[in-house]
Amino acid sequence: MSNPESTERPATLEALSYLLVLSRPRFWLYLAGPVLVGVAYGAETVSELGSPAGIALVAYFLLPANVYLYGVNDVYDRGIDATNPKKDGRETRYRGQRYVPVAVVVCGALALPVAAIVPRVAWPWIGTFLVLGAAYSAPPTRFKTTPFLDSLSNGLYVVPGAAAYAAVAGVQPPLLAVLGGWLWAMGMHTFSAIPDIEPDRKAGIRTTATLLGERRTYAYCGACWLASAGAFALLDPRFGAVLLVYPVLVVAITASSVAVDRAYWWFPAINTVVGTVLTLGGLWGMTYG
């Protein structure tokens, strides 16, 4: 006679494995990275780098927030993803597993104990992430199907950094930093939508990228990233110099024969390097400032 526990264990491991893939591990730092940057610039002493609020935000935005964000996306994109070739490779398709919506709700709710740890000044940013994370993919708003609103709403990726800065510093982050980060996220989101132009058009989905087409989308991304570098330069010219790497990359990609499907996979590494440079800059300023 078979042991019920022996059959439950593989099923549980399979579910956890699926949720791990769903959370897009290569993109984890897109949410957790800004937290590290926010902590580095919000802290005035070394001891504040390890504050409970900072640690709680890193832990939440590293994994649970990614399950929440991409889980909502996959549940409501089930029909579209059925024909998306990107789901045949490093991503996976949602096939109606009942535990996925449950996991999404649980991961969203985990923001509540995090909010209990961080100062109230950070609460609006956590709330903004939860609202935009759902509104981007879920009806009735479903911003991802409205050109330019899809791009604008993806400023949500800078929200974790703003929350971390506010939680550690006790005050809101500089407006120019939020604006620069928001513009960067808009460019990054729209660039990532270029490989989906044809699948989205076939599925009848309207996005900024499907509206503009590939060439003009490159120009849009370059404009967002150039404006982002400009905003950061007003805050500190060194920040602006670092962020100029993005519009330069757009020019290099459009001028070369590199396919966007290939270039798309470079950006997690590029973003990690840029985020590391910014974080080290914050630590240097705290130490020697």
C-alpha atoms as a PDB file:
ATOM      1  CA  MET A   1       0.000   0.000   0.000  1.00  0.00           C
ATOM      2  CA  SER A   2       1.385   3.395  -0.939  1.00  0.00           C
ATOM      3  CA  ASN A   3       2.251   5.939   1.723  1.00  0.00           C
ATOM      4  CA  PRO A   4       0.122   9.128   1.341  1.00  0.00           C
ATOM      5  CA  GLU A   5       3.032  11.224   2.599  1.00  0.00           C
ATOM      6  CA  SER A   6       5.275   9.930  -0.195  1.00  0.00           C
ATOM      7  CA  THR A   7       2.842  11.199  -2.838  1.00  0.00           C
ATOM      8  CA  GLU A   8       2.150  14.521  -1.081  1.00  0.00           C
ATOM      9  CA  ARG A   9       5.852  15.350  -0.773  1.00  0.00           C
ATOM     10  CA  PRO A  10       6.608  15.272  -4.529  1.00  0.00           C
ATOM     11  CA  ALA A  11       3.449  17.275  -5.222  1.00  0.00           C
ATOM     12  CA  THR A  12       4.492  19.900  -2.662  1.00  0.00           C
ATOM     13  CA  LEU A  13       8.002  20.091  -4.100  1.00  0.00           C
ATOM     14  CA  GLU A  14       6.568  20.415  -7.587  1.00  0.00           C
ATOM     15  CA  ALA A  15       4.329  23.293  -6.462  1.00  0.00           C
ATOM     16  CA  LEU A  16       7.214  25.075  -4.733  1.00  0.00           C
ATOM     17  CA  SER A  17       9.399  24.570  -7.791  1.00  0.00           C
ATOM     18  CA  TYR A  18       6.700  26.046 -10.014  1.00  0.00           C
ATOM     19  CA  LEU A  19       6.271  29.082  -7.748  1.00  0.00           C
ATOM     20  CA  LEU A  20      10.024  29.606  -7.784  1.00  0.00           C
ATOM     21  CA  VAL A  21      10.078  29.679 -11.596  1.00  0.00           C
ATOM     22  CA  LEU A  22       6.962  31.881 -11.620  1.00  0.00           C
ATOM     23  CA  SER A  23       8.771  34.436  -9.427  1.00  0.00           C
ATOM     24  CA  ARG A  24      11.364  35.022 -12.210  1.00  0.00           C
ATOM     25  CA  PRO A  25      14.577  34.535 -10.125  1.00  0.00           C
ATOM     26  CA  ARG A  26      16.690  36.370 -12.713  1.00  0.00           C
ATOM     27  CA  PHE A  27      14.539  39.454 -12.023  1.00  0.00           C
ATOM     28  CA  TRP A  28      14.515  39.237  -8.221  1.00  0.00           C
ATOM     29  CA  LEU A  29      16.932  42.136  -7.922  1.00  0.00           C
ATOM     30  CA  TYR A  30      14.593  44.354  -9.932  1.00  0.00           C
ATOM     31  CA  LEU A  31      12.592  44.697  -6.696  1.00  0.00           C
ATOM     32  CA  ALA A  32      15.146  43.796  -4.021  1.00  0.00           C
ATOM     33  CA  GLY A  33      17.978  45.794  -5.632  1.00  0.00           C
ATOM     34  CA  PRO A  34      16.260  49.177  -5.176  1.00  0.00           C
ATOM     35  CA  VAL A  35      15.774  48.272  -1.510  1.00  0.00           C
ATOM     36  CA  LEU A  36      19.537  47.889  -1.110  1.00  0.00           C
ATOM     37  CA  VAL A  37      20.113  51.211  -2.871  1.00  0.00           C
ATOM     38  CA  GLY A  38      17.482  52.899  -0.685  1.00  0.00           C
ATOM     39  CA  VAL A  39      19.040  51.532   2.505  1.00  0.00           C
ATOM     40  CA  ALA A  40      22.532  52.599   1.410  1.00  0.00           C
ATOM     41  CA  TYR A  41      21.421  56.202   0.876  1.00  0.00           C
ATOM     42  CA  GLY A  42      18.976  56.353   3.775  1.00  0.00           C
ATOM     43  CA  ALA A  43      21.443  55.118   6.398  1.00  0.00           C
ATOM     44  CA  GLU A  44      23.660  57.592   8.250  1.00  0.00           C
ATOM     45  CA  THR A  45      25.597  54.992  10.237  1.00  0.00           C
ATOM     46  CA  VAL A  46      26.827  51.457   9.610  1.00  0.00           C
ATOM     47  CA  SER A  47      24.463  50.090  12.257  1.00  0.00           C
ATOM     48  CA  GLU A  48      21.460  51.428  10.325  1.00  0.00           C
ATOM     49  CA  LEU A  49      22.390  49.229   7.356  1.00  0.00           C
ATOM     50  CA  GLY A  50      21.223  46.224   9.363  1.00  0.00           C
ATOM     51  CA  SER A  51      18.069  47.795  10.748  1.00  0.00           C
ATOM     52  CA  PRO A  52      15.067  45.477  11.212  1.00  0.00           C
ATOM     53  CA  ALA A  53      13.072  47.622   8.772  1.00  0.00           C
ATOM     54  CA  GLY A  54      15.696  47.281   6.037  1.00  0.00           C
ATOM     55  CA  ILE A  55      16.066  43.545   6.564  1.00  0.00           C
ATOM     56  CA  ALA A  56      12.280  43.028   6.486  1.00  0.00           C
ATOM     57  CA  LEU A  57      11.982  44.984   3.222  1.00  0.00           C
ATOM     58  CA  VAL A  58      14.832  43.077   1.572  1.00  0.00           C
ATOM     59  CA  ALA A  59      13.272  39.755   2.607  1.00  0.00           C
ATOM     60  CA  TYR A  60       9.831  40.730   1.328  1.00  0.00           C
ATOM     61  CA  PHE A  61      10.888  42.224  -1.975  1.00  0.00           C
ATOM     62  CA  LEU A  62      13.355  39.442  -2.739  1.00  0.00           C
ATOM     63  CA  LEU A  63      10.814  36.617  -3.055  1.00  0.00           C
ATOM     64  CA  PRO A  64       7.229  37.113  -1.766  1.00  0.00           C
ATOM     65  CA  ALA A  65       6.763  40.375  -3.684  1.00  0.00           C
ATOM     66  CA  ASN A  66       7.935  38.703  -6.891  1.00  0.00           C
ATOM     67  CA  VAL A  67       5.502  35.815  -6.446  1.00  0.00           C
ATOM     68  CA  TYR A  68       2.749  38.377  -5.873  1.00  0.00           C
ATOM     69  CA  LEU A  69       3.638  40.586  -8.843  1.00  0.00           C
ATOM     70  CA  TYR A  70       4.299  37.888 -11.426  1.00  0.00           C
ATOM     71  CA  GLY A  71       1.627  35.581 -10.058  1.00  0.00           C
ATOM     72  CA  VAL A  72      -1.105  38.164 -10.670  1.00  0.00           C
ATOM     73  CA  ASN A  73       0.367  38.692 -14.135  1.00  0.00           C
ATOM     74  CA  ASP A  74       0.414  34.994 -15.032  1.00  0.00           C
ATOM     75  CA  VAL A  75      -3.091  34.270 -13.743  1.00  0.00           C
ATOM     76  CA  TYR A  76      -4.661  37.034 -15.848  1.00  0.00           C
ATOM     77  CA  ASP A  77      -2.403  36.431 -18.843  1.00  0.00           C
ATOM     78  CA  ARG A  78      -3.192  32.738 -19.136  1.00  0.00           C
ATOM     79  CA  GLY A  79      -4.830  33.076 -22.545  1.00  0.00           C
ATOM     80  CA  ILE A  80      -2.126  35.332 -23.968  1.00  0.00           C
ATOM     81  CA  ASP A  81       0.739  33.206 -22.664  1.00  0.00           C
ATOM     82  CA  ALA A  82      -0.621  30.127 -24.411  1.00  0.00           C
ATOM     83  CA  THR A  83       0.938  31.396 -27.649  1.00  0.00           C
ATOM     84  CA  ASN A  84       3.858  33.408 -26.240  1.00  0.00           C
ATOM     85  CA  PRO A  85       7.160  31.744 -27.272  1.00  0.00           C
ATOM     86  CA  LYS A  86       8.932  33.343 -24.300  1.00  0.00           C
ATOM     87  CA  LYS A  87       7.042  30.895 -22.076  1.00  0.00           C
ATOM     88  CA  ASP A  88       8.707  27.966 -23.854  1.00  0.00           C
ATOM     89  CA  GLY A  89      12.123  28.845 -22.480  1.00  0.00           C
ATOM     90  CA  ARG A  90      13.084  30.372 -19.134  1.00  0.00           C
ATOM     91  CA  GLU A  91       9.535  31.042 -17.988  1.00  0.00           C
ATOM     92  CA  THR A  92       6.573  28.771 -17.408  1.00  0.00           C
ATOM     93  CA  ARG A  93       2.877  28.870 -18.220  1.00  0.00           C
ATOM     94  CA  TYR A  94       0.116  29.065 -15.657  1.00  0.00           C
ATOM     95  CA  ARG A  95      -2.241  26.155 -16.333  1.00  0.00           C
ATOM     96  CA  GLY A  96      -4.923  26.824 -13.751  1.00  0.00           C
ATOM     97  CA  GLN A  97      -3.236  25.345 -10.672  1.00  0.00           C
ATOM     98  CA  ARG A  98      -5.454  26.254  -7.723  1.00  0.00           C
ATOM     99  CA  TYR A  99      -2.558  26.859  -5.353  1.00  0.00           C
ATOM    100  CA  VAL A 100      -1.193  29.730  -7.452  1.00  0.00           C
ATOM    101  CA  PRO A 101      -3.926  32.318  -6.643  1.00  0.00           C
ATOM    102  CA  VAL A 102      -3.690  31.239  -2.997  1.00  0.00           C
ATOM    103  CA  ALA A 103       0.078  31.792  -3.000  1.00  0.00           C
ATOM    104  CA  VAL A 104      -0.403  35.190  -4.655  1.00  0.00           C
ATOM    105  CA  VAL A 105      -2.865  36.317  -1.966  1.00  0.00           C
ATOM    106  CA  VAL A 106      -0.611  35.025   0.821  1.00  0.00           C
ATOM    107  CA  CYS A 107       2.435  36.793  -0.617  1.00  0.00           C
ATOM    108  CA  GLY A 108       0.489  40.012  -0.956  1.00  0.00           C
ATOM    109  CA  ALA A 109      -0.742  39.699   2.634  1.00  0.00           C
ATOM    110  CA  LEU A 110       2.826  39.217   3.878  1.00  0.00           C
ATOM    111  CA  ALA A 111       3.276  42.947   3.292  1.00  0.00           C
ATOM    112  CA  LEU A 112       1.165  43.513   6.429  1.00  0.00           C
ATOM    113  CA  PRO A 113       3.673  42.124   8.962  1.00  0.00           C
ATOM    114  CA  VAL A 114       6.394  43.985   7.057  1.00  0.00           C
ATOM    115  CA  ALA A 115       4.404  47.203   7.444  1.00  0.00           C
ATOM    116  CA  ALA A 116       4.179  46.502  11.174  1.00  0.00           C
ATOM    117  CA  ILE A 117       7.993  46.525  11.349  1.00  0.00           C
ATOM    118  CA  VAL A 118       8.788  49.571   9.214  1.00  0.00           C
ATOM    119  CA  PRO A 119       7.990  53.186  10.195  1.00  0.00           C
ATOM    120  CA  ARG A 120       4.718  54.667   8.978  1.00  0.00           C
ATOM    121  CA  VAL A 121       6.543  57.023   6.640  1.00  0.00           C
ATOM    122  CA  ALA A 122       7.224  53.989   4.395  1.00  0.00           C
ATOM    123  CA  TRP A 123       3.630  52.701   4.366  1.00  0.00           C
ATOM    124  CA  PRO A 124       2.437  54.722   1.345  1.00  0.00           C
ATOM    125  CA  TRP A 125       5.172  53.166  -0.783  1.00  0.00           C
ATOM    126  CA  ILE A 126       4.291  49.621   0.263  1.00  0.00           C
ATOM    127  CA  GLY A 127       0.631  50.349  -0.474  1.00  0.00           C
ATOM    128  CA  THR A 128       1.543  51.821  -3.857  1.00  0.00           C
ATOM    129  CA  PHE A 129       3.419  48.646  -4.775  1.00  0.00           C
ATOM    130  CA  LEU A 130       0.491  46.389  -3.851  1.00  0.00           C
ATOM    131  CA  VAL A 131      -2.041  48.527  -5.727  1.00  0.00           C
ATOM    132  CA  LEU A 132       0.015  48.962  -8.901  1.00  0.00           C
ATOM    133  CA  GLY A 133       1.190  45.345  -8.808  1.00  0.00           C
ATOM    134  CA  ALA A 134      -2.416  44.186  -9.068  1.00  0.00           C
ATOM    135  CA  ALA A 135      -3.776  47.019 -11.230  1.00  0.00           C
ATOM    136  CA  TYR A 136      -1.151  46.399 -13.907  1.00  0.00           C
ATOM    137  CA  SER A 137      -2.491  42.918 -14.736  1.00  0.00           C
ATOM    138  CA  ALA A 138      -5.893  42.484 -13.122  1.00  0.00           C
ATOM    139  CA  PRO A 139      -9.271  43.814 -14.299  1.00  0.00           C
ATOM    140  CA  PRO A 140     -10.880  46.281 -14.291  1.00  0.00           C
ATOM    141  CA  THR A 141      -7.816  48.522 -14.673  1.00  0.00           C
ATOM    142  CA  ARG A 142      -5.383  46.109 -16.364  1.00  0.00           C
ATOM    143  CA  PHE A 143      -2.940  48.887 -17.213  1.00  0.00           C
ATOM    144  CA  LYS A 144      -0.791  46.532 -19.265  1.00  0.00           C
ATOM    145  CA  THR A 145      -3.369  46.671 -22.076  1.00  0.00           C
ATOM    146  CA  THR A 146      -3.401  50.479 -22.303  1.00  0.00           C
ATOM    147  CA  PRO A 147      -0.522  52.118 -24.190  1.00  0.00           C
ATOM    148  CA  PHE A 148       1.592  54.456 -22.032  1.00  0.00           C
ATOM    149  CA  LEU A 149      -0.331  53.562 -18.864  1.00  0.00           C
ATOM    150  CA  ASP A 150       1.433  50.196 -19.019  1.00  0.00           C
ATOM    151  CA  SER A 151       4.754  52.025 -19.053  1.00  0.00           C
ATOM    152  CA  LEU A 152       3.819  54.653 -16.461  1.00  0.00           C
ATOM    153  CA  SER A 153       2.471  52.117 -13.966  1.00  0.00           C
ATOM    154  CA  ASN A 154       5.742  50.196 -14.033  1.00  0.00           C
ATOM    155  CA  GLY A 155       7.333  52.880 -11.945  1.00  0.00           C
ATOM    156  CA  LEU A 156       6.305  50.383  -9.265  1.00  0.00           C
ATOM    157  CA  TYR A 157       9.790  48.898  -9.548  1.00  0.00           C
ATOM    158  CA  VAL A 158      11.329  51.964  -7.895  1.00  0.00           C
ATOM    159  CA  VAL A 159       8.785  51.937  -5.065  1.00  0.00           C
ATOM    160  CA  PRO A 160      10.708  49.366  -2.933  1.00  0.00           C
ATOM    161  CA  GLY A 161      13.749  51.662  -2.949  1.00  0.00           C
ATOM    162  CA  ALA A 162      11.626  54.639  -1.889  1.00  0.00           C
ATOM    163  CA  ALA A 163      10.110  52.543   0.909  1.00  0.00           C
ATOM    164  CA  ALA A 164      13.563  51.472   2.104  1.00  0.00           C
ATOM    165  CA  TYR A 165      14.945  55.014   2.084  1.00  0.00           C
ATOM    166  CA  ALA A 166      11.920  56.307   4.005  1.00  0.00           C
ATOM    167  CA  ALA A 167      12.062  53.435   6.494  1.00  0.00           C
ATOM    168  CA  VAL A 168      15.760  53.936   7.287  1.00  0.00           C
ATOM    169  CA  ALA A 169      16.054  57.732   7.005  1.00  0.00           C
ATOM    170  CA  GLY A 170      12.671  58.504   8.564  1.00  0.00           C
ATOM    171  CA  VAL A 171      11.851  60.996   5.782  1.00  0.00           C
ATOM    172  CA  GLN A 172      10.663  60.729   2.203  1.00  0.00           C
ATOM    173  CA  PRO A 173      13.311  60.241  -0.524  1.00  0.00           C
ATOM    174  CA  PRO A 174      14.344  63.167  -2.765  1.00  0.00           C
ATOM    175  CA  LEU A 175      11.750  63.843  -5.449  1.00  0.00           C
ATOM    176  CA  LEU A 176      14.408  63.836  -8.183  1.00  0.00           C
ATOM    177  CA  ALA A 177      15.533  60.354  -7.134  1.00  0.00           C
ATOM    178  CA  VAL A 178      11.970  59.039  -7.321  1.00  0.00           C
ATOM    179  CA  LEU A 179      11.408  60.748 -10.678  1.00  0.00           C
ATOM    180  CA  GLY A 180      14.695  59.439 -12.101  1.00  0.00           C
ATOM    181  CA  GLY A 181      13.989  55.923 -10.890  1.00  0.00           C
ATOM    182  CA  TRP A 182      10.420  56.033 -12.204  1.00  0.00           C
ATOM    183  CA  LEU A 183      11.599  57.084 -15.674  1.00  0.00           C
ATOM    184  CA  TRP A 184      14.242  54.347 -15.645  1.00  0.00           C
ATOM    185  CA  ALA A 185      11.575  51.747 -14.786  1.00  0.00           C
ATOM    186  CA  MET A 186       9.312  53.030 -17.572  1.00  0.00           C
ATOM    187  CA  GLY A 187      12.110  52.582 -20.101  1.00  0.00           C
ATOM    188  CA  MET A 188      13.044  49.155 -18.757  1.00  0.00           C
ATOM    189  CA  HIS A 189       9.465  47.890 -18.866  1.00  0.00           C
ATOM    190  CA  THR A 190       8.870  49.104 -22.404  1.00  0.00           C
ATOM    191  CA  PHE A 191      12.154  47.658 -23.636  1.00  0.00           C
ATOM    192  CA  SER A 192      11.192  44.279 -22.163  1.00  0.00           C
ATOM    193  CA  ALA A 193       7.903  44.461 -24.107  1.00  0.00           C
ATOM    194  CA  ILE A 194       9.632  44.636 -27.505  1.00  0.00           C
ATOM    195  CA  PRO A 195      10.088  40.821 -27.798  1.00  0.00           C
ATOM    196  CA  ASP A 196       6.355  40.477 -27.082  1.00  0.00           C
ATOM    197  CA  ILE A 197       5.195  42.802 -29.871  1.00  0.00           C
ATOM    198  CA  GLU A 198       4.125  40.077 -32.304  1.00  0.00           C
ATOM    199  CA  PRO A 199       2.586  37.686 -29.716  1.00  0.00           C
ATOM    200  CA  ASP A 200       0.689  40.611 -28.170  1.00  0.00           C
ATOM    201  CA  ARG A 201      -0.582  41.790 -31.544  1.00  0.00           C
ATOM    202  CA  LYS A 202      -1.784  38.289 -32.392  1.00  0.00           C
ATOM    203  CA  ALA A 203      -3.585  38.133 -29.057  1.00  0.00           C
ATOM    204  CA  GLY A 204      -5.170  41.550 -29.624  1.00  0.00           C
ATOM    205  CA  ILE A 205      -3.263  43.155 -26.753  1.00  0.00           C
ATOM    206  CA  ARG A 206      -2.434  46.859 -27.065  1.00  0.00           C
ATOM    207  CA  THR A 207       0.743  48.052 -25.363  1.00  0.00           C
ATOM    208  CA  THR A 208       3.106  50.967 -25.787  1.00  0.00           C
ATOM    209  CA  ALA A 209       5.370  48.676 -27.809  1.00  0.00           C
ATOM    210  CA  THR A 210       2.615  47.352 -30.101  1.00  0.00           C
ATOM    211  CA  LEU A 211       1.393  50.899 -30.707  1.00  0.00           C
ATOM    212  CA  LEU A 212       4.815  52.358 -31.518  1.00  0.00           C
ATOM    213  CA  GLY A 213       6.421  49.381 -33.244  1.00  0.00           C
ATOM    214  CA  GLU A 214       9.970  48.204 -32.640  1.00  0.00           C
ATOM    215  CA  ARG A 215      11.962  51.178 -33.970  1.00  0.00           C
ATOM    216  CA  ARG A 216       9.895  53.880 -32.280  1.00  0.00           C
ATOM    217  CA  THR A 217       9.807  51.847 -29.067  1.00  0.00           C
ATOM    218  CA  TYR A 218      13.596  51.939 -29.025  1.00  0.00           C
ATOM    219  CA  ALA A 219      13.361  55.725 -29.326  1.00  0.00           C
ATOM    220  CA  TYR A 220      10.790  55.872 -26.509  1.00  0.00           C
ATOM    221  CA  CYS A 221      13.010  53.782 -24.224  1.00  0.00           C
ATOM    222  CA  GLY A 222      16.014  55.918 -25.068  1.00  0.00           C
ATOM    223  CA  ALA A 223      14.038  59.089 -24.265  1.00  0.00           C
ATOM    224  CA  CYS A 224      12.892  57.680 -20.902  1.00  0.00           C
ATOM    225  CA  TRP A 225      16.414  56.652 -19.989  1.00  0.00           C
ATOM    226  CA  LEU A 226      17.916  59.958 -21.114  1.00  0.00           C
ATOM    227  CA  ALA A 227      15.369  61.840 -19.004  1.00  0.00           C
ATOM    228  CA  SER A 228      16.154  59.516 -16.101  1.00  0.00           C
ATOM    229  CA  ALA A 229      19.867  60.299 -16.392  1.00  0.00           C
ATOM    230  CA  GLY A 230      19.007  63.999 -16.509  1.00  0.00           C
ATOM    231  CA  ALA A 231      16.923  63.820 -13.327  1.00  0.00           C
ATOM    232  CA  PHE A 232      19.666  61.956 -11.496  1.00  0.00           C
ATOM    233  CA  ALA A 233      22.285  64.399 -12.807  1.00  0.00           C
ATOM    234  CA  LEU A 234      20.381  67.270 -11.172  1.00  0.00           C
ATOM    235  CA  LEU A 235      20.645  65.337  -7.917  1.00  0.00           C
ATOM    236  CA  ASP A 236      24.318  64.416  -8.448  1.00  0.00           C
ATOM    237  CA  PRO A 237      26.212  64.553 -11.775  1.00  0.00           C
ATOM    238  CA  ARG A 238      27.867  61.222 -10.969  1.00  0.00           C
ATOM    239  CA  PHE A 239      24.472  59.521 -10.821  1.00  0.00           C
ATOM    240  CA  GLY A 240      23.587  60.950 -14.194  1.00  0.00           C
ATOM    241  CA  ALA A 241      26.845  59.690 -15.684  1.00  0.00           C
ATOM    242  CA  VAL A 242      26.144  56.143 -14.473  1.00  0.00           C
ATOM    243  CA  LEU A 243      22.573  56.150 -15.841  1.00  0.00           C
ATOM    244  CA  LEU A 244      23.762  57.288 -19.272  1.00  0.00           C
ATOM    245  CA  VAL A 245      24.747  53.669 -19.919  1.00  0.00           C
ATOM    246  CA  TYR A 246      21.102  52.917 -20.817  1.00  0.00           C
ATOM    247  CA  PRO A 247      20.492  55.380 -23.673  1.00  0.00           C
ATOM    248  CA  VAL A 248      23.962  54.493 -24.977  1.00  0.00           C
ATOM    249  CA  LEU A 249      22.952  50.826 -25.014  1.00  0.00           C
ATOM    250  CA  VAL A 250      19.777  51.607 -26.957  1.00  0.00           C
ATOM    251  CA  VAL A 251      21.800  53.403 -29.610  1.00  0.00           C
ATOM    252  CA  ALA A 252      24.292  50.514 -29.752  1.00  0.00           C
ATOM    253  CA  ILE A 253      21.553  47.885 -30.100  1.00  0.00           C
ATOM    254  CA  THR A 254      19.668  49.740 -32.815  1.00  0.00           C
ATOM    255  CA  ALA A 255      22.876  50.408 -34.729  1.00  0.00           C
ATOM    256  CA  SER A 256      23.956  46.762 -34.601  1.00  0.00           C
ATOM    257  CA  SER A 257      22.506  43.501 -35.843  1.00  0.00           C
ATOM    258  CA  VAL A 258      21.828  42.212 -32.311  1.00  0.00           C
ATOM    259  CA  ALA A 259      18.296  40.841 -31.986  1.00  0.00           C
ATOM    260  CA  VAL A 260      16.231  42.362 -29.215  1.00  0.00           C
ATOM    261  CA  ASP A 261      15.313  38.858 -28.021  1.00  0.00           C
ATOM    262  CA  ARG A 262      18.985  38.353 -27.249  1.00  0.00           C
ATOM    263  CA  ALA A 263      19.706  41.841 -25.885  1.00  0.00           C
ATOM    264  CA  TYR A 264      16.711  41.526 -23.558  1.00  0.00           C
ATOM    265  CA  TRP A 265      18.549  38.873 -21.527  1.00  0.00           C
ATOM    266  CA  TRP A 266      21.579  41.107 -20.967  1.00  0.00           C
ATOM    267  CA  PHE A 267      19.723  43.576 -18.797  1.00  0.00           C
ATOM    268  CA  PRO A 268      19.455  41.628 -15.522  1.00  0.00           C
ATOM    269  CA  ALA A 269      23.279  41.576 -15.432  1.00  0.00           C
ATOM    270  CA  ILE A 270      23.575  45.207 -16.581  1.00  0.00           C
ATOM    271  CA  ASN A 271      21.036  46.356 -14.000  1.00  0.00           C
ATOM    272  CA  THR A 272      22.862  44.425 -11.279  1.00  0.00           C
ATOM    273  CA  VAL A 273      26.134  46.142 -12.137  1.00  0.00           C
ATOM    274  CA  VAL A 274      24.524  49.611 -12.228  1.00  0.00           C
ATOM    275  CA  GLY A 275      22.688  48.945  -8.956  1.00  0.00           C
ATOM    276  CA  THR A 276      25.913  47.763  -7.342  1.00  0.00           C
ATOM    277  CA  VAL A 277      27.728  50.931  -8.434  1.00  0.00           C
ATOM    278  CA  LEU A 278      24.944  53.111  -7.017  1.00  0.00           C
ATOM    279  CA  THR A 279      24.871  51.141  -3.764  1.00  0.00           C
ATOM    280  CA  LEU A 280      28.635  51.367  -3.334  1.00  0.00           C
ATOM    281  CA  GLY A 281      28.351  55.095  -3.975  1.00  0.00           C
ATOM    282  CA  GLY A 282      25.862  55.391  -1.162  1.00  0.00           C
ATOM    283  CA  LEU A 283      28.057  53.394   1.205  1.00  0.00           C
ATOM    284  CA  TRP A 284      31.088  55.495   0.251  1.00  0.00           C
ATOM    285  CA  GLY A 285      29.171  58.707   0.940  1.00  0.00           C
ATOM    286  CA  MET A 286      27.976  57.392   4.314  1.00  0.00           C
ATOM    287  CA  THR A 287      31.516  56.401   5.309  1.00  0.00           C
ATOM    288  CA  TYR A 288      33.535  59.291   3.930  1.00  0.00           C
ATOM    289  CA  GLY A 289      30.794  61.802   3.148  1.00  0.00           C
END
